[in-house]
PDB file of C-alpha atoms in Angstrom:
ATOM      1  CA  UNK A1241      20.211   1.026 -49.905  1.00 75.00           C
ATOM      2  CA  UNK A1242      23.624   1.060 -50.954  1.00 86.00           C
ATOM      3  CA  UNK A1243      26.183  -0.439 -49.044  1.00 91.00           C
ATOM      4  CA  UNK A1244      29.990   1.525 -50.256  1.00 94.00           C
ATOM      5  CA  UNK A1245      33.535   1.961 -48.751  1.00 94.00           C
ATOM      6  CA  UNK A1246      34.089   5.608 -46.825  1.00 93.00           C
ATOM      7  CA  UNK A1247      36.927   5.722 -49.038  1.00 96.00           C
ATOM      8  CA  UNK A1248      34.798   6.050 -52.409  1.00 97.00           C
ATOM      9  CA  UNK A1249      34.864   9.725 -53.841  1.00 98.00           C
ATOM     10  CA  UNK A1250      31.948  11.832 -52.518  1.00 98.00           C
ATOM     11  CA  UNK A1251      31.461  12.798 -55.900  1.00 98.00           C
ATOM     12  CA  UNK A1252      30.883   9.538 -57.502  1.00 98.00           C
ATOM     13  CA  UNK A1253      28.341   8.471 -54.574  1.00 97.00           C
ATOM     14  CA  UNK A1254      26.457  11.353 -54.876  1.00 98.00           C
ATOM     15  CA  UNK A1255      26.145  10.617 -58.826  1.00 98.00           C
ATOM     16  CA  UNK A1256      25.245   7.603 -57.898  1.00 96.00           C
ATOM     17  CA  UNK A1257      22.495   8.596 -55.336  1.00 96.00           C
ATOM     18  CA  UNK A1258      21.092  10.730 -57.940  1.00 97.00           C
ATOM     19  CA  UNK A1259      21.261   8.700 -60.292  1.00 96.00           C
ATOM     20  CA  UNK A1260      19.176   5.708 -58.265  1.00 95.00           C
ATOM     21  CA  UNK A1261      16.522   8.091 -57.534  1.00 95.00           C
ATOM     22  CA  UNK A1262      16.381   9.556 -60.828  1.00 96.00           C
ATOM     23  CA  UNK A1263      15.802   6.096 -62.132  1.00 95.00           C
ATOM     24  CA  UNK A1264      13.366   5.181 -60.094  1.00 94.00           C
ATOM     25  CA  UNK A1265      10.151   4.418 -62.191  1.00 95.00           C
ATOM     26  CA  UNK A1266      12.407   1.992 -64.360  1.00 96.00           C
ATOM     27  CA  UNK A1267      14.006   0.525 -60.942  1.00 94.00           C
ATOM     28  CA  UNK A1268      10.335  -0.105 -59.687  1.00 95.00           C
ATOM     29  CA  UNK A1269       9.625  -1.932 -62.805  1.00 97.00           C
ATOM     30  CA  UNK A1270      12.139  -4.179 -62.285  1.00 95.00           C
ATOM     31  CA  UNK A1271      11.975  -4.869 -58.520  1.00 94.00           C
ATOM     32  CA  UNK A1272       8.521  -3.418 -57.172  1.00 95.00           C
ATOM     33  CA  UNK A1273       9.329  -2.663 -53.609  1.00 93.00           C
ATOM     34  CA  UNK A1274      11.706   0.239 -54.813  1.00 92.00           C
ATOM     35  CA  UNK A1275       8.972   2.281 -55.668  1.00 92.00           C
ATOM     36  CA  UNK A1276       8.223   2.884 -52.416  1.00 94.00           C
ATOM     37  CA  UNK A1277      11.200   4.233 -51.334  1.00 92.00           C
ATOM     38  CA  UNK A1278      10.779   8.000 -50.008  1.00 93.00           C
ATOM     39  CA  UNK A1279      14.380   9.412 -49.937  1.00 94.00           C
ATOM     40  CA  UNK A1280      12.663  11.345 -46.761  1.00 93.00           C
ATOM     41  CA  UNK A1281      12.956   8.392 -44.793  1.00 93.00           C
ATOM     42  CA  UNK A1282      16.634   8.133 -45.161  1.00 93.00           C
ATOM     43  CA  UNK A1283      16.907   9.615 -42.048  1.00 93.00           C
ATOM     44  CA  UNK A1284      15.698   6.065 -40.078  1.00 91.00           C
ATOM     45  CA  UNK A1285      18.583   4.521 -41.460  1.00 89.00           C
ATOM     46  CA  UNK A1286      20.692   2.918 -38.684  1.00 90.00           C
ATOM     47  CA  UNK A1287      23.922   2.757 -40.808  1.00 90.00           C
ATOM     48  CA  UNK A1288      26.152   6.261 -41.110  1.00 92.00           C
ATOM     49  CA  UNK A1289      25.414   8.347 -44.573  1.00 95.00           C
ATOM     50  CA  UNK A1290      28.463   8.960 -46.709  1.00 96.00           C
ATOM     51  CA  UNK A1291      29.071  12.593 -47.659  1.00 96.00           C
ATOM     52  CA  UNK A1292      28.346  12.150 -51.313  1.00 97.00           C
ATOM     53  CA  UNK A1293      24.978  10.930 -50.124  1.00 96.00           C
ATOM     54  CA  UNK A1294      24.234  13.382 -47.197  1.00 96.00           C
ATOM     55  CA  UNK A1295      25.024  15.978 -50.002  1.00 97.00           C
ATOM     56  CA  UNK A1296      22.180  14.819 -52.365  1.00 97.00           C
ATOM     57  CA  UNK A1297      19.883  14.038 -49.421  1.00 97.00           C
ATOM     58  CA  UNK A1298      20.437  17.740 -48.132  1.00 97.00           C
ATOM     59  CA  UNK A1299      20.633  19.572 -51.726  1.00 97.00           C
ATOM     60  CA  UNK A1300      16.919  17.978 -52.297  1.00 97.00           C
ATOM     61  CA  UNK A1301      15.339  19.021 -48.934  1.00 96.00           C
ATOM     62  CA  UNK A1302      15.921  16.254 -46.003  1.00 97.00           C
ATOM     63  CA  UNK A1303      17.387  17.240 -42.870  1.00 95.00           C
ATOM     64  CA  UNK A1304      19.960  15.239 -42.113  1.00 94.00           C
ATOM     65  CA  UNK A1305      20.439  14.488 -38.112  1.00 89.00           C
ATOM     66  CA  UNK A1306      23.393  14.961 -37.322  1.00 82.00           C
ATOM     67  CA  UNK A1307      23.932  11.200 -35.017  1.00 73.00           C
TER      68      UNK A1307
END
């Protein structure tokens, strides 16, 4: 998880979103837990989404909830 202002550019969190997930075998290597992330599970998270990252969530398949 990624903790970033509301003010950052949708664009660049979405890159960056991608980007984490993207990297994720080389990301596990370096800190194990990471490689069980399921970007499914996104949806437990008790913190509000940014709309870069909603868009990447939604764009690869998870339903977003709307509260």
């Amino acid at each position: 998880m990624a903790i970033v202002s509301k003010d950052l550019p949708d664009s660049l969190v979405y890159e960056m979103t991608k980007a984490t997930f993207a990297s994720k075998k080389t990301l596990a290597a370096a800190y194990k837990p990471f490689g069980t992330i399921e970007q499914k599970n996104i949806t437990r998270s008790p913190m509000p989404l940014h709309p870069g990252a909603i868009k990447y969530y939604e764009e690869i398949g998870v339903k977003i909830p709307t509260s």
